[in-house]
GROMACS .gro file of N, CA, C and O in nm:
model
  372
    1MET      N    1  -9.550 -18.674  -4.336
    1MET     CA    2  -9.588 -18.544  -4.318
    1MET      C    3  -9.722 -18.543  -4.290
    1MET      O    4  -9.789 -18.612  -4.332
    2THR      N    5  -9.802 -18.458  -4.193
    2THR     CA    6  -9.985 -18.485  -4.171
    2THR      C    7 -10.017 -18.393  -4.299
    2THR      O    8  -9.954 -18.352  -4.359
    3ASP      N    9 -10.141 -18.472  -4.323
    3ASP     CA   10 -10.201 -18.403  -4.416
    3ASP      C   11 -10.343 -18.306  -4.389
    3ASP      O   12 -10.361 -18.380  -4.281
    4ILE      N   13 -10.414 -18.256  -4.479
    4ILE     CA   14 -10.477 -18.148  -4.378
    4ILE      C   15 -10.592 -18.244  -4.343
    4ILE      O   16 -10.673 -18.133  -4.249
    5PHE      N   17 -10.615 -18.367  -4.409
    5PHE     CA   18 -10.762 -18.413  -4.336
    5PHE      C   19 -10.726 -18.494  -4.199
    5PHE      O   20 -10.775 -18.470  -4.146
    6THR      N   21 -10.555 -18.520  -4.212
    6THR     CA   22 -10.547 -18.619  -4.076
    6THR      C   23 -10.540 -18.518  -3.960
    6THR      O   24 -10.557 -18.443  -3.877
    7ALA      N   25 -10.518 -18.313  -4.017
    7ALA     CA   26 -10.487 -18.214  -3.913
    7ALA      C   27 -10.640 -18.214  -3.916
    7ALA      O   28 -10.699 -18.137  -3.748
    8LEU      N   29 -10.716 -18.202  -3.953
    8LEU     CA   30 -10.894 -18.152  -3.918
    8LEU      C   31 -10.967 -18.277  -3.878
    8LEU      O   32 -11.081 -18.198  -3.826
    9ALA      N   33 -10.916 -18.384  -3.856
    9ALA     CA   34 -10.956 -18.506  -3.801
    9ALA      C   35 -10.988 -18.492  -3.659
    9ALA      O   36 -11.078 -18.570  -3.566
   10ASP      N   37 -10.915 -18.354  -3.579
   10ASP     CA   38 -10.870 -18.368  -3.435
   10ASP      C   39 -10.953 -18.261  -3.373
   10ASP      O   40 -10.996 -18.119  -3.452
   11PRO      N   41 -11.060 -18.300  -3.317
   11PRO     CA   42 -11.178 -18.171  -3.290
   11PRO      C   43 -11.087 -18.059  -3.188
   11PRO      O   44 -11.145 -17.938  -3.194
   12THR      N   45 -10.985 -18.101  -3.132
   12THR     CA   46 -10.926 -17.982  -3.075
   12THR      C   47 -10.821 -17.954  -3.133
   12THR      O   48 -10.849 -17.749  -3.168
   13ARG      N   49 -10.809 -17.934  -3.264
   13ARG     CA   50 -10.735 -17.831  -3.394
   13ARG      C   51 -10.843 -17.746  -3.437
   13ARG      O   52 -10.829 -17.641  -3.475
   14ARG      N   53 -10.962 -17.846  -3.424
   14ARG     CA   54 -11.105 -17.801  -3.552
   14ARG      C   55 -11.150 -17.684  -3.453
   14ARG      O   56 -11.175 -17.523  -3.487
   15ALA      N   57 -11.133 -17.708  -3.316
   15ALA     CA   58 -11.133 -17.585  -3.189
   15ALA      C   59 -11.100 -17.478  -3.196
   15ALA      O   60 -11.112 -17.331  -3.210
   16LEU      N   61 -10.920 -17.476  -3.239
   16LEU     CA   62 -10.825 -17.422  -3.247
   16LEU      C   63 -10.905 -17.303  -3.387
   16LEU      O   64 -10.865 -17.164  -3.373
   17LEU      N   65 -10.898 -17.390  -3.500
   17LEU     CA   66 -10.958 -17.266  -3.601
   17LEU      C   67 -11.042 -17.212  -3.605
   17LEU      O   68 -11.032 -17.083  -3.614
   18ASP      N   69 -11.145 -17.231  -3.548
   18ASP     CA   70 -11.262 -17.148  -3.471
   18ASP      C   71 -11.245 -17.043  -3.410
   18ASP      O   72 -11.270 -16.951  -3.469
   19GLU      N   73 -11.129 -17.060  -3.329
   19GLU     CA   74 -11.118 -16.901  -3.257
   19GLU      C   75 -10.995 -16.867  -3.368
   19GLU      O   76 -11.055 -16.736  -3.336
   20LEU      N   77 -10.897 -16.888  -3.408
   20LEU     CA   78 -10.849 -16.792  -3.509
   20LEU      C   79 -10.943 -16.743  -3.615
   20LEU      O   80 -10.965 -16.635  -3.672
   21ALA      N   81 -11.057 -16.801  -3.669
   21ALA     CA   82 -11.157 -16.769  -3.754
   21ALA      C   83 -11.225 -16.670  -3.653
   21ALA      O   84 -11.245 -16.529  -3.776
   22ASP      N   85 -11.244 -16.702  -3.569
   22ASP     CA   86 -11.323 -16.532  -3.494
   22ASP      C   87 -11.259 -16.425  -3.433
   22ASP      O   88 -11.295 -16.317  -3.480
   23ARG      N   89 -11.095 -16.505  -3.415
   23ARG     CA   90 -11.022 -16.352  -3.377
   23ARG      C   91 -10.860 -16.447  -3.394
   23ARG      O   92 -10.818 -16.477  -3.354
   24ASP      N   93 -10.806 -16.331  -3.544
   24ASP     CA   94 -10.700 -16.412  -3.539
   24ASP      C   95 -10.599 -16.322  -3.491
   24ASP      O   96 -10.619 -16.247  -3.393
   25GLY      N   97 -10.474 -16.393  -3.545
   25GLY     CA   98 -10.377 -16.322  -3.432
   25GLY      C   99 -10.357 -16.324  -3.278
   25GLY      O  100 -10.345 -16.247  -3.217
   26GLN      N  101 -10.369 -16.433  -3.226
   26GLN     CA  102 -10.408 -16.501  -3.106
   26GLN      C  103 -10.263 -16.518  -3.064
   26GLN      O  104 -10.172 -16.619  -3.115
   27THR      N  105 -10.207 -16.478  -2.932
   27THR     CA  106 -10.134 -16.603  -2.828
   27THR      C  107 -10.162 -16.716  -2.814
   27THR      O  108 -10.262 -16.729  -2.810
   28LEU      N  109 -10.088 -16.777  -2.768
   28LEU     CA  110 -10.095 -16.945  -2.681
   28LEU      C  111 -10.169 -16.934  -2.568
   28LEU      O  112 -10.284 -16.985  -2.561
   29PHE      N  113 -10.091 -16.831  -2.483
   29PHE     CA  114 -10.192 -16.749  -2.367
   29PHE      C  115 -10.368 -16.769  -2.400
   29PHE      O  116 -10.490 -16.790  -2.377
   30GLU      N  117 -10.398 -16.708  -2.496
   30GLU     CA  118 -10.516 -16.592  -2.554
   30GLU      C  119 -10.637 -16.725  -2.598
   30GLU      O  120 -10.704 -16.783  -2.504
   31LEU      N  121 -10.497 -16.852  -2.662
   31LEU     CA  122 -10.546 -16.956  -2.721
   31LEU      C  123 -10.608 -17.075  -2.634
   31LEU      O  124 -10.720 -17.105  -2.605
   32CYS      N  125 -10.557 -17.095  -2.524
   32CYS     CA  126 -10.595 -17.163  -2.443
   32CYS      C  127 -10.685 -17.131  -2.375
   32CYS      O  128 -10.769 -17.210  -2.322
   33GLY      N  129 -10.715 -17.037  -2.272
   33GLY     CA  130 -10.828 -16.941  -2.215
   33GLY      C  131 -10.966 -16.995  -2.309
   33GLY      O  132 -11.057 -16.989  -2.243
   34ARG      N  133 -10.958 -16.910  -2.437
   34ARG     CA  134 -11.089 -16.937  -2.530
   34ARG      C  135 -11.108 -17.069  -2.539
   34ARG      O  136 -11.247 -17.081  -2.573
   35LEU      N  137 -11.022 -17.173  -2.553
   35LEU     CA  138 -11.060 -17.314  -2.579
   35LEU      C  139 -11.104 -17.343  -2.460
   35LEU      O  140 -11.225 -17.474  -2.395
   36ALA      N  141 -11.054 -17.342  -2.324
   36ALA     CA  142 -11.080 -17.392  -2.161
   36ALA      C  143 -11.252 -17.316  -2.140
   36ALA      O  144 -11.334 -17.373  -2.145
   37MET      N  145 -11.263 -17.150  -2.189
   37MET     CA  146 -11.390 -17.096  -2.157
   37MET      C  147 -11.533 -17.222  -2.288
   37MET      O  148 -11.622 -17.134  -2.179
   38LYS      N  149 -11.458 -17.145  -2.400
   38LYS     CA  150 -11.562 -17.165  -2.472
   38LYS      C  151 -11.578 -17.318  -2.571
   38LYS      O  152 -11.724 -17.385  -2.551
   39HIS      N  153 -11.479 -17.399  -2.556
   39HIS     CA  154 -11.515 -17.548  -2.630
   39HIS      C  155 -11.482 -17.628  -2.479
   39HIS      O  156 -11.450 -17.783  -2.493
   40GLN      N  157 -11.434 -17.606  -2.359
   40GLN     CA  158 -11.432 -17.715  -2.235
   40GLN      C  159 -11.291 -17.819  -2.240
   40GLN      O  160 -11.292 -17.905  -2.195
   41ILE      N  161 -11.227 -17.688  -2.301
   41ILE     CA  162 -11.078 -17.813  -2.384
   41ILE      C  163 -10.980 -17.750  -2.270
   41ILE      O  164 -10.972 -17.661  -2.330
   42ASN      N  165 -10.957 -17.851  -2.196
   42ASN     CA  166 -10.813 -17.801  -2.057
   42ASN      C  167 -10.710 -17.878  -2.104
   42ASN      O  168 -10.626 -17.935  -2.007
   43SER      N  169 -10.672 -17.836  -2.201
   43SER     CA  170 -10.487 -17.883  -2.267
   43SER      C  171 -10.367 -17.816  -2.231
   43SER      O  172 -10.416 -17.717  -2.199
   44SER      N  173 -10.292 -17.896  -2.210
   44SER     CA  174 -10.182 -17.826  -2.142
   44SER      C  175 -10.099 -17.719  -2.265
   44SER      O  176 -10.178 -17.767  -2.361
   45ARG      N  177 -10.062 -17.573  -2.223
   45ARG     CA  178 -10.002 -17.535  -2.375
   45ARG      C  179  -9.898 -17.616  -2.403
   45ARG      O  180  -9.920 -17.597  -2.539
   46GLN      N  181  -9.825 -17.732  -2.390
   46GLN     CA  182  -9.784 -17.811  -2.443
   46GLN      C  183  -9.855 -17.848  -2.559
   46GLN      O  184  -9.834 -17.894  -2.636
   47ALA      N  185 -10.012 -17.935  -2.538
   47ALA     CA  186 -10.010 -18.017  -2.633
   47ALA      C  187 -10.120 -17.946  -2.707
   47ALA      O  188 -10.092 -17.925  -2.838
   48ILE      N  189 -10.152 -17.799  -2.642
   48ILE     CA  190 -10.179 -17.671  -2.782
   48ILE      C  191 -10.104 -17.683  -2.876
   48ILE      O  192 -10.117 -17.621  -3.009
   49THR      N  193  -9.957 -17.644  -2.822
   49THR     CA  194  -9.859 -17.573  -2.924
   49THR      C  195  -9.846 -17.734  -3.016
   49THR      O  196  -9.817 -17.682  -3.113
   50GLN      N  197  -9.818 -17.811  -2.958
   50GLN     CA  198  -9.838 -17.946  -3.072
   50GLN      C  199  -9.923 -17.958  -3.114
   50GLN      O  200  -9.908 -18.038  -3.265
   51HIS      N  201 -10.101 -17.931  -3.190
   51HIS     CA  202 -10.149 -17.915  -3.214
   51HIS      C  203 -10.157 -17.802  -3.315
   51HIS      O  204 -10.177 -17.781  -3.367
   52LEU      N  205 -10.095 -17.675  -3.299
   52LEU     CA  206 -10.053 -17.515  -3.359
   52LEU      C  207 -10.008 -17.584  -3.404
   52LEU      O  208  -9.954 -17.575  -3.582
   53GLY      N  209  -9.825 -17.677  -3.413
   53GLY     CA  210  -9.777 -17.726  -3.480
   53GLY      C  211  -9.834 -17.802  -3.617
   53GLY      O  212  -9.774 -17.774  -3.705
   54VAL      N  213  -9.919 -17.937  -3.555
   54VAL     CA  214  -9.957 -17.988  -3.670
   54VAL      C  215 -10.060 -17.871  -3.816
   54VAL      O  216 -10.021 -17.915  -3.916
   55LEU      N  217 -10.148 -17.833  -3.744
   55LEU     CA  218 -10.180 -17.680  -3.791
   55LEU      C  219 -10.087 -17.593  -3.912
   55LEU      O  220 -10.108 -17.620  -4.037
   56GLU      N  221  -9.946 -17.591  -3.830
   56GLU     CA  222  -9.905 -17.504  -3.915
   56GLU      C  223  -9.804 -17.579  -4.036
   56GLU      O  224  -9.785 -17.558  -4.088
   57ALA      N  225  -9.780 -17.765  -3.978
   57ALA     CA  226  -9.711 -17.836  -4.113
   57ALA      C  227  -9.800 -17.839  -4.206
   57ALA      O  228  -9.754 -17.815  -4.292
   58VAL      N  229  -9.944 -17.811  -4.206
   58VAL     CA  230 -10.030 -17.802  -4.331
   58VAL      C  231 -10.072 -17.689  -4.394
   58VAL      O  232 -10.199 -17.684  -4.531
   59GLY      N  233 -10.001 -17.566  -4.289
   59GLY     CA  234 -10.021 -17.453  -4.381
   59GLY      C  235 -10.149 -17.422  -4.357
   59GLY      O  236 -10.197 -17.309  -4.418
   60LEU      N  237 -10.249 -17.439  -4.230
   60LEU     CA  238 -10.368 -17.383  -4.186
   60LEU      C  239 -10.342 -17.289  -4.109
   60LEU      O  240 -10.406 -17.205  -4.038
   61VAL      N  241 -10.188 -17.247  -4.070
   61VAL     CA  242 -10.180 -17.195  -3.946
   61VAL      C  243 -10.029 -17.090  -3.922
   61VAL      O  244  -9.959 -17.172  -3.988
   62ARG      N  245 -10.008 -17.008  -3.898
   62ARG     CA  246  -9.847 -16.893  -3.969
   62ARG      C  247  -9.889 -16.866  -3.833
   62ARG      O  248  -9.968 -16.819  -3.790
   63THR      N  249  -9.746 -16.815  -3.818
   63THR     CA  250  -9.726 -16.752  -3.683
   63THR      C  251  -9.612 -16.633  -3.705
   63THR      O  252  -9.546 -16.640  -3.836
   64ARG      N  253  -9.674 -16.560  -3.563
   64ARG     CA  254  -9.547 -16.415  -3.678
   64ARG      C  255  -9.529 -16.374  -3.511
   64ARG      O  256  -9.574 -16.412  -3.398
   65ARG      N  257  -9.374 -16.371  -3.453
   65ARG     CA  258  -9.310 -16.298  -3.366
   65ARG      C  259  -9.310 -16.175  -3.330
   65ARG      O  260  -9.249 -16.119  -3.458
   66ASP      N  261  -9.325 -16.134  -3.204
   66ASP     CA  262  -9.319 -16.007  -3.230
   66ASP      C  263  -9.283 -15.974  -3.071
   66ASP      O  264  -9.342 -15.973  -2.939
   67GLY      N  265  -9.124 -15.961  -3.034
   67GLY     CA  266  -9.083 -15.957  -2.927
   67GLY      C  267  -9.076 -16.069  -2.885
   67GLY      O  268  -9.029 -16.177  -2.916
   68ARG      N  269  -9.105 -16.111  -2.710
   68ARG     CA  270  -9.145 -16.194  -2.705
   68ARG      C  271  -9.277 -16.310  -2.708
   68ARG      O  272  -9.353 -16.443  -2.640
   69TYR      N  273  -9.373 -16.246  -2.746
   69TYR     CA  274  -9.469 -16.296  -2.815
   69TYR      C  275  -9.504 -16.332  -2.975
   69TYR      O  276  -9.414 -16.335  -3.047
   70LYS      N  277  -9.536 -16.485  -2.966
   70LYS     CA  278  -9.563 -16.546  -3.084
   70LYS      C  279  -9.734 -16.508  -3.089
   70LYS      O  280  -9.836 -16.566  -2.999
   71PHE      N  281  -9.793 -16.480  -3.247
   71PHE     CA  282  -9.870 -16.461  -3.224
   71PHE      C  283  -9.918 -16.576  -3.374
   71PHE      O  284  -9.833 -16.608  -3.464
   72HIS      N  285 -10.066 -16.665  -3.361
   72HIS     CA  286 -10.079 -16.751  -3.477
   72HIS      C  287 -10.225 -16.690  -3.556
   72HIS      O  288 -10.304 -16.593  -3.496
   73HIS      N  289 -10.213 -16.712  -3.671
   73HIS     CA  290 -10.275 -16.693  -3.756
   73HIS      C  291 -10.339 -16.747  -3.874
   73HIS      O  292 -10.229 -16.905  -3.916
   74ALA      N  293 -10.457 -16.750  -3.875
   74ALA     CA  294 -10.509 -16.896  -3.986
   74ALA      C  295 -10.494 -16.823  -4.106
   74ALA      O  296 -10.471 -16.746  -4.153
   75ASP      N  297 -10.511 -16.954  -4.181
   75ASP     CA  298 -10.460 -16.939  -4.343
   75ASP      C  299 -10.512 -17.071  -4.433
   75ASP      O  300 -10.535 -17.149  -4.399
   76PHE      N  301 -10.627 -17.082  -4.439
   76PHE     CA  302 -10.754 -17.078  -4.520
   76PHE      C  303 -10.765 -17.173  -4.659
   76PHE      O  304 -10.851 -17.220  -4.720
   77ALA      N  305 -10.660 -17.066  -4.705
   77ALA     CA  306 -10.625 -17.095  -4.824
   77ALA      C  307 -10.608 -17.246  -4.852
   77ALA      O  308 -10.654 -17.305  -4.961
   78PRO      N  309 -10.556 -17.350  -4.803
   78PRO     CA  310 -10.524 -17.438  -4.841
   78PRO      C  311 -10.633 -17.567  -4.873
   78PRO      O  312 -10.715 -17.655  -4.937
   79LEU      N  313 -10.780 -17.487  -4.772
   79LEU     CA  314 -10.873 -17.570  -4.732
   79LEU      C  315 -10.955 -17.501  -4.916
   79LEU      O  316 -11.025 -17.638  -4.953
   80ARG      N  317 -10.946 -17.351  -4.918
   80ARG     CA  318 -11.009 -17.327  -5.027
   80ARG      C  319 -10.929 -17.431  -5.201
   80ARG      O  320 -11.015 -17.470  -5.266
   81ALA      N  321 -10.840 -17.448  -5.151
   81ALA     CA  322 -10.766 -17.565  -5.253
   81ALA      C  323 -10.826 -17.712  -5.265
   81ALA      O  324 -10.834 -17.736  -5.357
   82VAL      N  325 -10.856 -17.729  -5.144
   82VAL     CA  326 -10.904 -17.849  -5.149
   82VAL      C  327 -11.041 -17.866  -5.182
   82VAL      O  328 -11.127 -17.970  -5.265
   83SER      N  329 -11.125 -17.773  -5.132
   83SER     CA  330 -11.284 -17.787  -5.198
   83SER      C  331 -11.311 -17.764  -5.389
   83SER      O  332 -11.388 -17.756  -5.424
   84GLY      N  333 -11.199 -17.679  -5.367
   84GLY     CA  334 -11.212 -17.671  -5.539
   84GLY      C  335 -11.139 -17.776  -5.658
   84GLY      O  336 -11.161 -17.749  -5.773
   85ARG      N  337 -11.074 -17.848  -5.565
   85ARG     CA  338 -11.055 -17.978  -5.655
   85ARG      C  339 -11.193 -18.051  -5.708
   85ARG      O  340 -11.146 -18.118  -5.795
   86TRP      N  341 -11.259 -18.060  -5.647
   86TRP     CA  342 -11.373 -18.116  -5.618
   86TRP      C  343 -11.483 -18.051  -5.654
   86TRP      O  344 -11.601 -17.991  -5.568
   87PRO      N  345 -11.522 -17.982  -5.798
   87PRO     CA  346 -11.660 -17.873  -5.779
   87PRO      C  347 -11.799 -17.934  -5.705
   87PRO      O  348 -11.791 -18.049  -5.818
   88ILE      N  349 -11.898 -17.865  -5.678
   88ILE     CA  350 -12.009 -17.917  -5.651
   88ILE      C  351 -12.135 -17.856  -5.734
   88ILE      O  352 -12.137 -17.749  -5.783
   89PRO      N  353 -12.183 -18.003  -5.838
   89PRO     CA  354 -12.279 -17.930  -5.903
   89PRO      C  355 -12.379 -17.828  -5.869
   89PRO      O  356 -12.440 -17.904  -5.740
   90GLN      N  357 -12.450 -17.690  -5.899
   90GLN     CA  358 -12.536 -17.677  -5.874
   90GLN      C  359 -12.685 -17.736  -5.884
   90GLN      O  360 -12.707 -17.838  -6.022
   91GLU      N  361 -12.786 -17.742  -5.829
   91GLU     CA  362 -12.898 -17.796  -5.836
   91GLU      C  363 -12.990 -17.730  -5.888
   91GLU      O  364 -13.007 -17.603  -5.920
   92ASP      N  365 -13.055 -17.798  -5.986
   92ASP     CA  366 -13.147 -17.699  -6.048
   92ASP      C  367 -13.287 -17.660  -5.929
   92ASP      O  368 -13.312 -17.745  -5.861
   93PRO      N  369 -13.343 -17.566  -5.996
   93PRO     CA  370 -13.407 -17.491  -5.884
   93PRO      C  371 -13.542 -17.601  -5.897
   93PRO      O  372 -13.557 -17.629  -5.990
   0.00000   0.00000   0.00000
């Protein structure tokens, strides 16, 4: 199983999370368009689907079906759990 660090190591997956953070609940078609326009990532829909699968496997993306459409939603709870594992000390002013 892929861990969260491996999932985040790929720039395309980080761009997908950026797009879902910007506008949650997008279809594959919408995500592919936004990746091409904003990030100059022209991967195939199959490649983007595989990236979304990796993000889903580590809990960073959830999907919801509505008829023939599948909507992708970001879930940043796993990142909060990782960042909470090692508290960052506050600097003295």
